[in-house]
Each structure stands twice: as C-alpha cells, then as structure tokens.
CSV table of C-alpha atoms in Angstrom, one decimal:
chain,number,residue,atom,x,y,z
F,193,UNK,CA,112.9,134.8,86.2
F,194,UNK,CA,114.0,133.8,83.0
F,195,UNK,CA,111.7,135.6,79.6
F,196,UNK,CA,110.6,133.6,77.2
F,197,UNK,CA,109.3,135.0,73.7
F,198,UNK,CA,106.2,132.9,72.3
F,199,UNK,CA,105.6,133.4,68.6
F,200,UNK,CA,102.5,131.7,67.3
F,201,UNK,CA,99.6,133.3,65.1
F,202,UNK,CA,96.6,130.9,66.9
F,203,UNK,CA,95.6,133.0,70.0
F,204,UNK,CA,94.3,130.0,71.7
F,205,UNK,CA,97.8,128.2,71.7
F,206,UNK,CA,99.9,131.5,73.0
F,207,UNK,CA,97.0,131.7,75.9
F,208,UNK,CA,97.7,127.5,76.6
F,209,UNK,CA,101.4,128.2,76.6
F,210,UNK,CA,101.4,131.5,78.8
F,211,UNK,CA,99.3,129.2,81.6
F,212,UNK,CA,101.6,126.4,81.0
F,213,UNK,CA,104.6,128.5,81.7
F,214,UNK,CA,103.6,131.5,83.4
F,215,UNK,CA,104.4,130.2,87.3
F,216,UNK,CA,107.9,129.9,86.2
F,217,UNK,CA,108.6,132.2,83.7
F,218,UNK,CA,107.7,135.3,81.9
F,219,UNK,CA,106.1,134.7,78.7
F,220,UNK,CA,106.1,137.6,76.5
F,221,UNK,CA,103.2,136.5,73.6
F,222,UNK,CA,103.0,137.6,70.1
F,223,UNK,CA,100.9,137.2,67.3
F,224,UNK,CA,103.4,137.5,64.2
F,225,UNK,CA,107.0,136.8,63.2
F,226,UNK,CA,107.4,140.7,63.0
F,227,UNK,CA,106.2,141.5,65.9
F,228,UNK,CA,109.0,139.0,67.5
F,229,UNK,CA,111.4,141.1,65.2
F,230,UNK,CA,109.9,144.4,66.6
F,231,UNK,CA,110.7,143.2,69.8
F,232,UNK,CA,113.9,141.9,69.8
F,233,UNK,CA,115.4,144.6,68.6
F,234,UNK,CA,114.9,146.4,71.7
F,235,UNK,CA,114.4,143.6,74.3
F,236,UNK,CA,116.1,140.9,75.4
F,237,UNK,CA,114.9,137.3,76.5
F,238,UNK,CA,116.2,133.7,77.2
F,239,UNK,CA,114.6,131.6,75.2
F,240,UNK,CA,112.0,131.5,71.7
F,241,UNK,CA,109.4,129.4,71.3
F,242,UNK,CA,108.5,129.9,67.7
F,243,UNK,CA,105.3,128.7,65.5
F,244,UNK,CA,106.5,127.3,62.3
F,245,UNK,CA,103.2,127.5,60.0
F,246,UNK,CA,101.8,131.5,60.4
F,247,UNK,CA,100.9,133.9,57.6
F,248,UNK,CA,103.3,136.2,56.1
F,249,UNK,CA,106.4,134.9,57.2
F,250,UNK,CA,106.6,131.4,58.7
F,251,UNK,CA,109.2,130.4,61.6
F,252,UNK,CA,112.0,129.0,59.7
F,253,UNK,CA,111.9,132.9,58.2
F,254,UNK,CA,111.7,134.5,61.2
F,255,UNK,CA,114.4,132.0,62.8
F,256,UNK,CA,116.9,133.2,59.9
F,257,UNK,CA,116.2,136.9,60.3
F,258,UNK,CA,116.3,136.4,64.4
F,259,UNK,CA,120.2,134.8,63.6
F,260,UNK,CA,121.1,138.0,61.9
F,261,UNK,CA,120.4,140.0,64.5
F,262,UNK,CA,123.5,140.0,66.6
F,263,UNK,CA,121.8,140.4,70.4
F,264,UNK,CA,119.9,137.0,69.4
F,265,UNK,CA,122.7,134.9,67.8
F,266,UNK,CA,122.3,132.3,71.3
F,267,UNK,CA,119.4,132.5,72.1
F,268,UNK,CA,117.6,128.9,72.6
F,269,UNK,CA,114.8,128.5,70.0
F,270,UNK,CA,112.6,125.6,70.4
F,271,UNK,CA,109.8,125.3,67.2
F,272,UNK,CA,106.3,124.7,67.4
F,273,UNK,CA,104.1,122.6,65.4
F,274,UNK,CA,101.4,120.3,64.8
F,275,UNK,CA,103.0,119.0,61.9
F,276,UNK,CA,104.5,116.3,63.7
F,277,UNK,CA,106.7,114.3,61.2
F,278,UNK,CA,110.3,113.0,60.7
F,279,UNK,CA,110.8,115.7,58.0
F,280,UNK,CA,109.7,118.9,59.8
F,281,UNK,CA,111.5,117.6,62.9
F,282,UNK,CA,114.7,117.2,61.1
F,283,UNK,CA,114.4,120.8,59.0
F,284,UNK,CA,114.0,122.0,62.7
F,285,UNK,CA,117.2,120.9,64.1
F,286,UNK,CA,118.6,120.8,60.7
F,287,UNK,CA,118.1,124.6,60.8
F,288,UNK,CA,119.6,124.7,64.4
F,289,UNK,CA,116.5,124.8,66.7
F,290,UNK,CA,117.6,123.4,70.2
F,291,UNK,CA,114.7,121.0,70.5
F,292,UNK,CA,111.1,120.5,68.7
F,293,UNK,CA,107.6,120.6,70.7
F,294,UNK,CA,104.3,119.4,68.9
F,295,UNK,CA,101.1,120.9,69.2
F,296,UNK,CA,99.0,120.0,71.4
F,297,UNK,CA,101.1,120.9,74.0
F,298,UNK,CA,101.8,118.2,76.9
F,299,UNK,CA,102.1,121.3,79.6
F,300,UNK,CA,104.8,118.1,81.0
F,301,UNK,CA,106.6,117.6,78.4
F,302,UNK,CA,106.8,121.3,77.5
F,303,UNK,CA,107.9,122.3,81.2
F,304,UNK,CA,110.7,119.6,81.0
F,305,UNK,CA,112.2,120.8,77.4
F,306,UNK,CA,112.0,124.5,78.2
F,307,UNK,CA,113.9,123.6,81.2
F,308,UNK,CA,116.6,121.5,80.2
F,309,UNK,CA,117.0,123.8,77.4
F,310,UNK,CA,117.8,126.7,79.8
F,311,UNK,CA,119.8,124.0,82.1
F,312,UNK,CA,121.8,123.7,78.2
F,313,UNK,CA,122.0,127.1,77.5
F,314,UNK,CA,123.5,128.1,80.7
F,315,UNK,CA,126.0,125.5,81.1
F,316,UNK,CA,127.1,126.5,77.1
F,317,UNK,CA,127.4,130.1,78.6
F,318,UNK,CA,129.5,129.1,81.3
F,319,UNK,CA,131.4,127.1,79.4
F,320,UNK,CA,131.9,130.0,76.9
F,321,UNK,CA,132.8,132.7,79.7
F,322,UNK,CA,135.5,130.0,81.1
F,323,UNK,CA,137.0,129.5,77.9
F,324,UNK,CA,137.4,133.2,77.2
F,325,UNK,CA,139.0,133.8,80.4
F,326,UNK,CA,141.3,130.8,80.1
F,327,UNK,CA,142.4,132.3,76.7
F,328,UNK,CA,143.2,135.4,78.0
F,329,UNK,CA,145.5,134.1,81.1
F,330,UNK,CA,147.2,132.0,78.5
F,331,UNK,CA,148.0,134.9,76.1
F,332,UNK,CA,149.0,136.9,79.5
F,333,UNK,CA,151.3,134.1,80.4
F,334,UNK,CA,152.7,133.6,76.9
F,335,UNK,CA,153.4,137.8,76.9
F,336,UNK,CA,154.9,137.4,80.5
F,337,UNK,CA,157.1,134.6,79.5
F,338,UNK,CA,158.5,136.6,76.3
F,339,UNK,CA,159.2,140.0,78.1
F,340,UNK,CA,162.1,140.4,80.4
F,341,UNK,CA,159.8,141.7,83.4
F,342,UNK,CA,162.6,144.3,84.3
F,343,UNK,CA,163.5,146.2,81.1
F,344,UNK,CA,159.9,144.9,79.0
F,345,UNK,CA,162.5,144.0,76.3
F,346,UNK,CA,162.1,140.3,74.7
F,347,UNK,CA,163.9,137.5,76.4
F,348,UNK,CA,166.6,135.4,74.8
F,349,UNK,CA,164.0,132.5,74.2
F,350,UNK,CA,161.8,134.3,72.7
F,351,UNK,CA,163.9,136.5,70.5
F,352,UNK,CA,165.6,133.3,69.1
F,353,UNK,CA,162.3,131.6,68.2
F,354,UNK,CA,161.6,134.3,66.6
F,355,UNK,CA,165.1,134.2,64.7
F,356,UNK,CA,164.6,131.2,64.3
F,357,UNK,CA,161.5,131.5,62.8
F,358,UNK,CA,162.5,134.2,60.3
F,359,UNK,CA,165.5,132.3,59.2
F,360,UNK,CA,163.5,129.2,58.3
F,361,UNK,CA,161.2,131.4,56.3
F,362,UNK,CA,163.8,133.2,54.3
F,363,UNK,CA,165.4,129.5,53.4
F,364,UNK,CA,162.0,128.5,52.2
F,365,UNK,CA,161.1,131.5,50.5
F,366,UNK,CA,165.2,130.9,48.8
F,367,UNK,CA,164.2,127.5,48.1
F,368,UNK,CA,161.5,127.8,46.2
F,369,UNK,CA,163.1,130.4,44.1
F,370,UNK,CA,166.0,128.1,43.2
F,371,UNK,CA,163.4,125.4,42.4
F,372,UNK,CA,161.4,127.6,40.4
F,373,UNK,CA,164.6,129.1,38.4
F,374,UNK,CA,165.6,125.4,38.4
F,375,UNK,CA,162.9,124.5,36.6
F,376,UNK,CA,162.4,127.2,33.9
C-alpha cells in the first residue's frame, strides 16, 4: 500500500483528504511543514501532498528544503490550494510539483491525480532502473571488447585507438604551440 504524506495546517482538510484516500492508501497527516521535515528524515513515503498557504513556513519552503534532503529528491509532490489561479498553478509546476489539486477537494478528481501520479512515478522508476542496468552491460561489453579475454591485456583495436588518440592530441597540442610562437 503505497504512503502518502499530507501537509496542510486546516485540520478539517487533512481529515477530508485521509477519508478520501484512506481505502487505498496510507495517509500519514501533519499539521506543519516541520513536522513533514521531522518525518522525512526518518520515514519514507511515495507521494506528498503539500498545503501551499500555512504559517511559519509555507509549501514552496517546505518543497525546497524536502529537495535537499537526498531520500526525498523523487518523490511525487502534488500542491494544495484554494488559491486557484493561472499564477499559483504555474509557480507550482514552475517549481517542479508533478500536478496541482484545488481546495475543495473533488474526492474524484483527487483519486485520479494521486493515481496517475504514482502510475508516473513508477513507470519514471522503471525507466530509471533499466537505463542504469543497460549502462552498465554496455560499459561491461565495451571492457570485454578491449581486453584480450586470455591474458586481460588490451587488444590491438583498442590499444591503437588509444594511440591513435594520443598521437592526435600531441599534434594538436604541437600545433597550437607553432601557431602561438607563430604569432608572437
């Protein structure tokens, strides 16, 4: 069951969201941005749903410090608000929120973007965990392909790209003293 982290200072909204959400997922509720801080440090979850108007630090503050803290740097934040214009909605995203959710909440609406944020965030994941994997057979090939698999030595191909390589680096370097003596 995936955990999501609810950070809003009205009461009333985290006890709509946690009936809202609760059959499907665990909602851990809190009250303040440091609080959510408190937390993370120790705990994990999958997604943040994350009040932008609350006292002492407001969600694009808490956002930021969550960024910095190197256990959080993927996890999905959506922001909440009742400030529903163009301009807040664009600072969201602009400030890399996965999606935007006004307040009241539609528990429909809400259901669907929590979900197909997750759907997002696990596909990104996978996609991540692939490309890692596929990087790493690559460089195992490429160190296969230089190494005589007998003696471990280089091959001829690779030692004369590397020649190669080296050469064409010590006529540049040769050229561009000549030029520069050339010039003087």
């Amino acid at each position: 069951m995936n955990k999501i982290l609810i950070i809003d200072d009205d009461k009333l909204n985290l006890t709509v969201a946690r009936k809202v959400l609760c059959d499907e997922y665990k909602v851990i509720p809190v009250l303040r941005g440091a609080q959510a801080l408190t937390y993370l440090e120790n705990n994990d979850c999958d997604m943040i749903l994350l009040d932008i108007k609350m006292p002492e630090m407001d969600g694009f503050e808490v956002y930021q410090k969550i960024r910095q803290m190197e256990n959080c740097k993927n996890i999905p934040v959506i922001f909440l608000t009742a400030d529903y214009d163009s301009e807040t909605e664009a600072r969201c995203l602009k400030e890399g929120a996965i999606d935007f959710i006004a307040k009241p909440f539609v528990p429909e609406v809400m259901r669907s973007r929590i979900s197909r944020a997750l759907e997002l965030e696990k596909l990104r994941s996978s996609l991540a965990e692939r490309l890692e994997q596929k990087t790493r057979e690559i460089s195992d090939m490429r160190n296969k392909s230089c190494q005589d698999s007998l003696t471990g030595l280089w091959n001829r191909s690779y030692t004369e790209e590397q020649v190669n390589k080296m050469i064409s680096r010590e006529i540049q370097g040769t050229l561009k003293m000549s030029r520069r003596y050339f010039l003087l």
